[in-house]
Amino acid sequence: MADKKLRDILAGAQRIVFFGGAGVSTASGIPDYRSKGGLYDTTATLSPETMLSHSYFMDHTAEFYDFYRNNMLCLDAEPNDAHRALAQLEDEGKLSAIVTQNIDGLHQKAGSRCVLELHGSAWRNYCMDCGAPYDVHDIAQGKGIPRCACGGIIKPDVVLYEEQLDDAVVADAISAIASADVMIVGGTSLAVYPAAGMVRYFGGDDLVLINKTPTNYDQHATLVLRKPIDKVMRDAVMGQ
């Protein structure tokens, strides 16, 4: 019954915005953060929040890259049915934007074009001194601290803890959310701010939450689904 309600909501929508987190990519083999077995379920001495912080990157760059290469780069991952369903909705002219907290690039790999990456992308890297761009494979296949031809340190174009979100990306995300008639929030516990706070800009008709665990916005939703998001989106969009 709930899945039929989602299909009905999507059928009547004209400007869907999808807001997604790490749970969107778990079916692609990329661990999420806060569930059991996720990145934060670790016995490491330092927390991921520490090892993925700006200050740790600057003060312990070699150790940062050891952790980053082992835990954050999943270059062989392929899009799952959630990514493909969203790309289909965009092709049909129903979905106006994807706002993602993920850095894996799987939405683009599935064919989505309007993807707003709040936390940047592991696929983009640049020299901190001269700004020269570097491919992610230059990072993944190397050892130690990756350096530019000019001698500068190469940094992933991702937003680390203690860093600010990109103002232009935030503005575009808020604009898309504010103008949407349907907002789907999927694969996120809505626990990371300021990104999670963007949901409050939605004033459209239907808010749909798809997540395995409760969120603080459940009481405001038209529909809450506690099922794997790849299966929910596949059934609702692709009818499989």
PDB file of C-alpha atoms in Angstrom:
ATOM      1  CA  MET A   1       0.000   0.000   0.000  1.00  0.00           C
ATOM      2  CA  ALA A   2       2.814   2.412   0.941  1.00  0.00           C
ATOM      3  CA  ASP A   3       4.719   1.590  -2.244  1.00  0.00           C
ATOM      4  CA  LYS A   4       1.599   2.335  -4.306  1.00  0.00           C
ATOM      5  CA  LYS A   5       1.314   5.664  -2.530  1.00  0.00           C
ATOM      6  CA  LEU A   6       4.864   6.499  -3.587  1.00  0.00           C
ATOM      7  CA  ARG A   7       4.063   5.613  -7.194  1.00  0.00           C
ATOM      8  CA  ASP A   8       1.011   7.868  -7.042  1.00  0.00           C
ATOM      9  CA  ILE A   9       3.065  10.723  -5.583  1.00  0.00           C
ATOM     10  CA  LEU A  10       5.678  10.392  -8.315  1.00  0.00           C
ATOM     11  CA  ALA A  11       3.032  10.174 -11.023  1.00  0.00           C
ATOM     12  CA  GLY A  12       1.568  13.523 -10.010  1.00  0.00           C
ATOM     13  CA  ALA A  13       4.897  15.282  -9.442  1.00  0.00           C
ATOM     14  CA  GLN A  14       6.414  17.861 -11.752  1.00  0.00           C
ATOM     15  CA  ARG A  15       9.477  19.093  -9.838  1.00  0.00           C
ATOM     16  CA  ILE A  16      11.008  16.341  -7.708  1.00  0.00           C
ATOM     17  CA  VAL A  17      14.157  16.979  -5.701  1.00  0.00           C
ATOM     18  CA  PHE A  18      16.042  14.052  -4.217  1.00  0.00           C
ATOM     19  CA  PHE A  19      18.174  14.580  -1.107  1.00  0.00           C
ATOM     20  CA  GLY A  20      20.415  11.603  -0.428  1.00  0.00           C
ATOM     21  CA  GLY A  21      23.072  10.285   1.887  1.00  0.00           C
ATOM     22  CA  ALA A  22      25.408   7.336   2.292  1.00  0.00           C
ATOM     23  CA  GLY A  23      22.593   4.780   2.402  1.00  0.00           C
ATOM     24  CA  VAL A  24      21.914   5.388  -1.286  1.00  0.00           C
ATOM     25  CA  SER A  25      25.210   3.718  -2.171  1.00  0.00           C
ATOM     26  CA  THR A  26      25.282   0.759   0.224  1.00  0.00           C
ATOM     27  CA  ALA A  27      23.718  -1.529  -2.387  1.00  0.00           C
ATOM     28  CA  SER A  28      26.686  -0.625  -4.593  1.00  0.00           C
ATOM     29  CA  GLY A  29      29.038  -2.052  -1.976  1.00  0.00           C
ATOM     30  CA  ILE A  30      30.034   1.244  -0.363  1.00  0.00           C
ATOM     31  CA  PRO A  31      29.646   1.123   3.445  1.00  0.00           C
ATOM     32  CA  ASP A  32      27.601   3.868   5.060  1.00  0.00           C
ATOM     33  CA  TYR A  33      28.743   5.763   8.122  1.00  0.00           C
ATOM     34  CA  ARG A  34      26.628   5.206  11.202  1.00  0.00           C
ATOM     35  CA  SER A  35      25.047   1.770  10.908  1.00  0.00           C
ATOM     36  CA  LYS A  36      26.652  -1.375  12.271  1.00  0.00           C
ATOM     37  CA  GLY A  37      29.596  -2.238  10.047  1.00  0.00           C
ATOM     38  CA  GLY A  38      29.730   1.300   8.693  1.00  0.00           C
ATOM     39  CA  LEU A  39      32.708   3.606   8.644  1.00  0.00           C
ATOM     40  CA  TYR A  40      32.049   4.941  12.138  1.00  0.00           C
ATOM     41  CA  ASP A  41      31.675   1.441  13.608  1.00  0.00           C
ATOM     42  CA  THR A  42      35.411   1.169  14.019  1.00  0.00           C
ATOM     43  CA  THR A  43      37.915   0.129  16.651  1.00  0.00           C
ATOM     44  CA  ALA A  44      40.492   2.639  15.420  1.00  0.00           C
ATOM     45  CA  THR A  45      42.157   4.807  18.064  1.00  0.00           C
ATOM     46  CA  LEU A  46      41.027   7.998  16.351  1.00  0.00           C
ATOM     47  CA  SER A  47      37.489   8.598  15.151  1.00  0.00           C
ATOM     48  CA  PRO A  48      36.715   9.074  11.451  1.00  0.00           C
ATOM     49  CA  GLU A  49      35.564  12.614  12.307  1.00  0.00           C
ATOM     50  CA  THR A  50      39.115  13.311  13.483  1.00  0.00           C
ATOM     51  CA  MET A  51      40.906  11.552  10.636  1.00  0.00           C
ATOM     52  CA  LEU A  52      38.709  13.234   8.036  1.00  0.00           C
ATOM     53  CA  SER A  53      39.099  16.710   9.502  1.00  0.00           C
ATOM     54  CA  HIS A  54      40.885  19.673   7.946  1.00  0.00           C
ATOM     55  CA  SER A  55      43.292  19.962  10.861  1.00  0.00           C
ATOM     56  CA  TYR A  56      44.233  16.271  10.686  1.00  0.00           C
ATOM     57  CA  PHE A  57      44.789  16.582   6.935  1.00  0.00           C
ATOM     58  CA  MET A  58      47.104  19.528   7.473  1.00  0.00           C
ATOM     59  CA  ASP A  59      48.986  18.128  10.499  1.00  0.00           C
ATOM     60  CA  HIS A  60      49.074  14.405   9.633  1.00  0.00           C
ATOM     61  CA  THR A  61      48.794  14.335   5.852  1.00  0.00           C
ATOM     62  CA  ALA A  62      50.408  10.922   5.334  1.00  0.00           C
ATOM     63  CA  GLU A  63      48.168   9.277   7.929  1.00  0.00           C
ATOM     64  CA  PHE A  64      45.132  11.034   6.432  1.00  0.00           C
ATOM     65  CA  TYR A  65      45.896   9.533   3.040  1.00  0.00           C
ATOM     66  CA  ASP A  66      46.398   6.045   4.481  1.00  0.00           C
ATOM     67  CA  PHE A  67      42.894   6.219   5.947  1.00  0.00           C
ATOM     68  CA  TYR A  68      41.380   7.957   2.924  1.00  0.00           C
ATOM     69  CA  ARG A  69      42.705   5.442   0.389  1.00  0.00           C
ATOM     70  CA  ASN A  70      41.610   2.467   2.492  1.00  0.00           C
ATOM     71  CA  ASN A  71      38.140   3.715   3.438  1.00  0.00           C
ATOM     72  CA  MET A  72      36.878   6.453   1.131  1.00  0.00           C
ATOM     73  CA  LEU A  73      37.876   5.427  -2.392  1.00  0.00           C
ATOM     74  CA  CYS A  74      35.557   2.842  -3.954  1.00  0.00           C
ATOM     75  CA  LEU A  75      36.393   3.416  -7.598  1.00  0.00           C
ATOM     76  CA  ASP A  76      35.063   0.097  -8.897  1.00  0.00           C
ATOM     77  CA  ALA A  77      31.578   0.604  -7.445  1.00  0.00           C
ATOM     78  CA  GLU A  78      28.691   0.656  -9.925  1.00  0.00           C
ATOM     79  CA  PRO A  79      25.334   2.467  -9.668  1.00  0.00           C
ATOM     80  CA  ASN A  80      22.470   0.519  -8.125  1.00  0.00           C
ATOM     81  CA  ASP A  81      18.734   0.694  -8.835  1.00  0.00           C
ATOM     82  CA  ALA A  82      18.298   3.834  -6.724  1.00  0.00           C
ATOM     83  CA  HIS A  83      20.815   5.725  -8.859  1.00  0.00           C
ATOM     84  CA  ARG A  84      19.305   4.362 -12.064  1.00  0.00           C
ATOM     85  CA  ALA A  85      15.731   5.168 -11.032  1.00  0.00           C
ATOM     86  CA  LEU A  86      16.656   8.778 -10.269  1.00  0.00           C
ATOM     87  CA  ALA A  87      18.394   9.112 -13.636  1.00  0.00           C
ATOM     88  CA  GLN A  88      15.220   7.795 -15.281  1.00  0.00           C
ATOM     89  CA  LEU A  89      13.071  10.331 -13.427  1.00  0.00           C
ATOM     90  CA  GLU A  90      15.342  13.090 -14.704  1.00  0.00           C
ATOM     91  CA  ASP A  91      15.093  11.746 -18.261  1.00  0.00           C
ATOM     92  CA  GLU A  92      11.307  11.805 -17.912  1.00  0.00           C
ATOM     93  CA  GLY A  93      11.448  15.479 -16.949  1.00  0.00           C
ATOM     94  CA  LYS A  94      10.134  14.909 -13.432  1.00  0.00           C
ATOM     95  CA  LEU A  95      13.266  15.263 -11.350  1.00  0.00           C
ATOM     96  CA  SER A  96      14.849  18.708 -11.288  1.00  0.00           C
ATOM     97  CA  ALA A  97      17.870  18.060  -9.045  1.00  0.00           C
ATOM     98  CA  ILE A  98      19.729  15.587  -6.878  1.00  0.00           C
ATOM     99  CA  VAL A  99      21.273  17.013  -3.724  1.00  0.00           C
ATOM    100  CA  THR A 100      23.771  14.499  -2.403  1.00  0.00           C
ATOM    101  CA  GLN A 101      26.040  14.232   0.598  1.00  0.00           C
ATOM    102  CA  ASN A 102      27.998  11.468  -1.145  1.00  0.00           C
ATOM    103  CA  ILE A 103      31.376  11.896  -2.814  1.00  0.00           C
ATOM    104  CA  ASP A 104      31.324   8.687  -4.884  1.00  0.00           C
ATOM    105  CA  GLY A 105      30.077  10.080  -8.219  1.00  0.00           C
ATOM    106  CA  LEU A 106      27.603   7.226  -8.730  1.00  0.00           C
ATOM    107  CA  HIS A 107      24.685   9.499  -9.633  1.00  0.00           C
ATOM    108  CA  GLN A 108      26.636  10.877 -12.570  1.00  0.00           C
ATOM    109  CA  LYS A 109      27.802   7.383 -13.499  1.00  0.00           C
ATOM    110  CA  ALA A 110      24.130   6.332 -13.691  1.00  0.00           C
ATOM    111  CA  GLY A 111      23.399   9.195 -16.075  1.00  0.00           C
ATOM    112  CA  SER A 112      22.093  11.953 -13.803  1.00  0.00           C
ATOM    113  CA  ARG A 113      23.095  15.435 -14.933  1.00  0.00           C
ATOM    114  CA  CYS A 114      21.837  17.905 -12.329  1.00  0.00           C
ATOM    115  CA  VAL A 115      23.752  16.662  -9.274  1.00  0.00           C
ATOM    116  CA  LEU A 116      24.605  19.073  -6.480  1.00  0.00           C
ATOM    117  CA  GLU A 117      27.443  17.595  -4.421  1.00  0.00           C
ATOM    118  CA  LEU A 118      27.334  19.200  -0.980  1.00  0.00           C
ATOM    119  CA  HIS A 119      30.485  17.450   0.197  1.00  0.00           C
ATOM    120  CA  GLY A 120      32.397  17.539  -3.075  1.00  0.00           C
ATOM    121  CA  SER A 121      33.694  14.575  -5.052  1.00  0.00           C
ATOM    122  CA  ALA A 122      36.499  12.079  -4.592  1.00  0.00           C
ATOM    123  CA  TRP A 123      36.894  12.083  -8.368  1.00  0.00           C
ATOM    124  CA  ARG A 124      38.219  15.648  -8.355  1.00  0.00           C
ATOM    125  CA  ASN A 125      41.570  16.567  -6.821  1.00  0.00           C
ATOM    126  CA  TYR A 126      43.731  19.639  -7.058  1.00  0.00           C
ATOM    127  CA  CYS A 127      47.132  21.013  -6.075  1.00  0.00           C
ATOM    128  CA  MET A 128      46.873  23.276  -3.050  1.00  0.00           C
ATOM    129  CA  ASP A 129      49.638  25.520  -4.420  1.00  0.00           C
ATOM    130  CA  CYS A 130      49.017  25.957  -8.155  1.00  0.00           C
ATOM    131  CA  GLY A 131      45.477  24.561  -8.458  1.00  0.00           C
ATOM    132  CA  ALA A 132      46.356  21.977 -11.107  1.00  0.00           C
ATOM    133  CA  PRO A 133      43.693  19.228 -11.375  1.00  0.00           C
ATOM    134  CA  TYR A 134      44.508  15.574 -10.791  1.00  0.00           C
ATOM    135  CA  ASP A 135      42.576  12.406 -11.536  1.00  0.00           C
ATOM    136  CA  VAL A 136      41.478  10.247  -8.634  1.00  0.00           C
ATOM    137  CA  HIS A 137      43.580   7.359  -9.928  1.00  0.00           C
ATOM    138  CA  ASP A 138      46.684   9.468  -9.310  1.00  0.00           C
ATOM    139  CA  ILE A 139      45.655   9.397  -5.651  1.00  0.00           C
ATOM    140  CA  ALA A 140      44.464   5.804  -5.411  1.00  0.00           C
ATOM    141  CA  GLN A 141      47.485   4.224  -7.075  1.00  0.00           C
ATOM    142  CA  GLY A 142      50.083   6.271  -5.242  1.00  0.00           C
ATOM    143  CA  LYS A 143      51.598   5.929  -1.811  1.00  0.00           C
ATOM    144  CA  GLY A 144      52.246   8.465   0.882  1.00  0.00           C
ATOM    145  CA  ILE A 145      51.454  12.117   0.252  1.00  0.00           C
ATOM    146  CA  PRO A 146      50.502  12.824  -3.390  1.00  0.00           C
ATOM    147  CA  ARG A 147      52.354  15.821  -4.785  1.00  0.00           C
ATOM    148  CA  CYS A 148      51.953  18.001  -7.836  1.00  0.00           C
ATOM    149  CA  ALA A 149      54.689  18.559 -10.411  1.00  0.00           C
ATOM    150  CA  CYS A 150      55.171  21.952  -8.753  1.00  0.00           C
ATOM    151  CA  GLY A 151      55.826  20.264  -5.401  1.00  0.00           C
ATOM    152  CA  GLY A 152      52.521  21.212  -3.795  1.00  0.00           C
ATOM    153  CA  ILE A 153      50.317  18.761  -1.888  1.00  0.00           C
ATOM    154  CA  ILE A 154      47.327  17.397  -3.803  1.00  0.00           C
ATOM    155  CA  LYS A 155      44.046  17.567  -1.905  1.00  0.00           C
ATOM    156  CA  PRO A 156      40.776  15.782  -2.702  1.00  0.00           C
ATOM    157  CA  ASP A 157      37.981  18.177  -3.643  1.00  0.00           C
ATOM    158  CA  VAL A 158      35.902  16.981  -0.704  1.00  0.00           C
ATOM    159  CA  VAL A 159      34.572  18.933   2.261  1.00  0.00           C
ATOM    160  CA  LEU A 160      36.374  17.741   5.366  1.00  0.00           C
ATOM    161  CA  TYR A 161      35.192  18.231   8.923  1.00  0.00           C
ATOM    162  CA  GLU A 162      35.925  21.829  10.027  1.00  0.00           C
ATOM    163  CA  GLU A 163      35.554  23.053   6.427  1.00  0.00           C
ATOM    164  CA  GLN A 164      32.653  25.074   5.051  1.00  0.00           C
ATOM    165  CA  LEU A 165      30.287  23.880   2.346  1.00  0.00           C
ATOM    166  CA  ASP A 166      30.602  25.610  -1.009  1.00  0.00           C
ATOM    167  CA  ASP A 167      28.330  28.664  -0.964  1.00  0.00           C
ATOM    168  CA  ALA A 168      27.281  28.338  -4.601  1.00  0.00           C
ATOM    169  CA  VAL A 169      26.360  24.659  -4.240  1.00  0.00           C
ATOM    170  CA  VAL A 170      24.388  25.401  -1.073  1.00  0.00           C
ATOM    171  CA  ALA A 171      22.512  28.237  -2.777  1.00  0.00           C
ATOM    172  CA  ASP A 172      21.628  26.025  -5.755  1.00  0.00           C
ATOM    173  CA  ALA A 173      20.484  23.225  -3.438  1.00  0.00           C
ATOM    174  CA  ILE A 174      18.260  25.522  -1.387  1.00  0.00           C
ATOM    175  CA  SER A 175      16.767  27.007  -4.555  1.00  0.00           C
ATOM    176  CA  ALA A 176      15.985  23.548  -5.956  1.00  0.00           C
ATOM    177  CA  ILE A 177      14.463  22.351  -2.675  1.00  0.00           C
ATOM    178  CA  ALA A 178      12.373  25.492  -2.219  1.00  0.00           C
ATOM    179  CA  SER A 179      10.875  25.195  -5.708  1.00  0.00           C
ATOM    180  CA  ALA A 180      10.131  21.446  -5.573  1.00  0.00           C
ATOM    181  CA  ASP A 181       6.622  20.061  -5.307  1.00  0.00           C
ATOM    182  CA  VAL A 182       7.923  16.671  -4.087  1.00  0.00           C
ATOM    183  CA  MET A 183      11.032  16.013  -2.032  1.00  0.00           C
ATOM    184  CA  ILE A 184      12.402  12.519  -1.521  1.00  0.00           C
ATOM    185  CA  VAL A 185      14.927  12.110   1.278  1.00  0.00           C
ATOM    186  CA  GLY A 186      16.728   8.784   1.093  1.00  0.00           C
ATOM    187  CA  GLY A 187      19.574   6.898   2.701  1.00  0.00           C
ATOM    188  CA  THR A 188      20.357   9.507   5.338  1.00  0.00           C
ATOM    189  CA  SER A 189      19.700   9.813   9.045  1.00  0.00           C
ATOM    190  CA  LEU A 190      19.599  13.622   8.643  1.00  0.00           C
ATOM    191  CA  ALA A 191      22.138  13.886  11.443  1.00  0.00           C
ATOM    192  CA  VAL A 192      24.885  15.862   9.674  1.00  0.00           C
ATOM    193  CA  TYR A 193      24.470  19.615   9.671  1.00  0.00           C
ATOM    194  CA  PRO A 194      24.301  22.046   7.985  1.00  0.00           C
ATOM    195  CA  ALA A 195      23.339  19.747   5.104  1.00  0.00           C
ATOM    196  CA  ALA A 196      20.465  18.063   6.957  1.00  0.00           C
ATOM    197  CA  GLY A 197      18.952  21.416   7.822  1.00  0.00           C
ATOM    198  CA  MET A 198      18.203  22.068   4.149  1.00  0.00           C
ATOM    199  CA  VAL A 199      15.046  19.957   4.417  1.00  0.00           C
ATOM    200  CA  ARG A 200      13.385  22.841   6.210  1.00  0.00           C
ATOM    201  CA  TYR A 201      13.408  24.865   2.969  1.00  0.00           C
ATOM    202  CA  PHE A 202      10.945  22.440   1.404  1.00  0.00           C
ATOM    203  CA  GLY A 203       7.419  23.783   1.259  1.00  0.00           C
ATOM    204  CA  GLY A 204       5.922  21.607  -1.464  1.00  0.00           C
ATOM    205  CA  ASP A 205       3.166  19.024  -1.429  1.00  0.00           C
ATOM    206  CA  ASP A 206       4.795  15.743  -0.402  1.00  0.00           C
ATOM    207  CA  LEU A 207       7.859  14.887   1.675  1.00  0.00           C
ATOM    208  CA  VAL A 208       8.906  11.237   1.322  1.00  0.00           C
ATOM    209  CA  LEU A 209      11.466   9.709   3.705  1.00  0.00           C
ATOM    210  CA  ILE A 210      13.167   6.429   2.789  1.00  0.00           C
ATOM    211  CA  ASN A 211      15.600   5.268   5.447  1.00  0.00           C
ATOM    212  CA  LYS A 212      16.173   2.163   7.539  1.00  0.00           C
ATOM    213  CA  THR A 213      16.162   4.098  10.811  1.00  0.00           C
ATOM    214  CA  PRO A 214      13.978   6.967  12.098  1.00  0.00           C
ATOM    215  CA  THR A 215      14.865  10.595  11.455  1.00  0.00           C
ATOM    216  CA  ASN A 216      13.883  13.832  13.164  1.00  0.00           C
ATOM    217  CA  TYR A 217      11.718  14.708  10.170  1.00  0.00           C
ATOM    218  CA  ASP A 218       9.535  11.580  10.141  1.00  0.00           C
ATOM    219  CA  GLN A 219       6.608  13.385  11.772  1.00  0.00           C
ATOM    220  CA  HIS A 220       6.578  15.951   8.962  1.00  0.00           C
ATOM    221  CA  ALA A 221       6.562  13.424   6.113  1.00  0.00           C
ATOM    222  CA  THR A 222       3.711  12.440   3.849  1.00  0.00           C
ATOM    223  CA  LEU A 223       5.200   8.970   3.559  1.00  0.00           C
ATOM    224  CA  VAL A 224       7.885   7.127   5.542  1.00  0.00           C
ATOM    225  CA  LEU A 225       9.374   3.895   4.193  1.00  0.00           C
ATOM    226  CA  ARG A 226      11.737   1.681   6.202  1.00  0.00           C
ATOM    227  CA  LYS A 227      12.908  -0.419   3.264  1.00  0.00           C
ATOM    228  CA  PRO A 228      16.146  -0.564   1.227  1.00  0.00           C
ATOM    229  CA  ILE A 229      16.101   2.471  -1.017  1.00  0.00           C
ATOM    230  CA  ASP A 230      17.324   0.631  -4.115  1.00  0.00           C
ATOM    231  CA  LYS A 231      14.331  -1.707  -3.988  1.00  0.00           C
ATOM    232  CA  VAL A 232      11.857   1.085  -3.184  1.00  0.00           C
ATOM    233  CA  MET A 233      13.016   3.272  -6.071  1.00  0.00           C
ATOM    234  CA  ARG A 234      13.222   0.362  -8.491  1.00  0.00           C
ATOM    235  CA  ASP A 235       9.652  -0.702  -7.755  1.00  0.00           C
ATOM    236  CA  ALA A 236       8.267   2.846  -7.782  1.00  0.00           C
ATOM    237  CA  VAL A 237      10.011   4.088 -10.927  1.00  0.00           C
ATOM    238  CA  MET A 238      11.039   1.125 -13.035  1.00  0.00           C
ATOM    239  CA  GLY A 239       8.163  -1.164 -12.081  1.00  0.00           C
ATOM    240  CA  GLN A 240      10.342  -4.212 -11.467  1.00  0.00           C
TER     241      GLN A 240
END
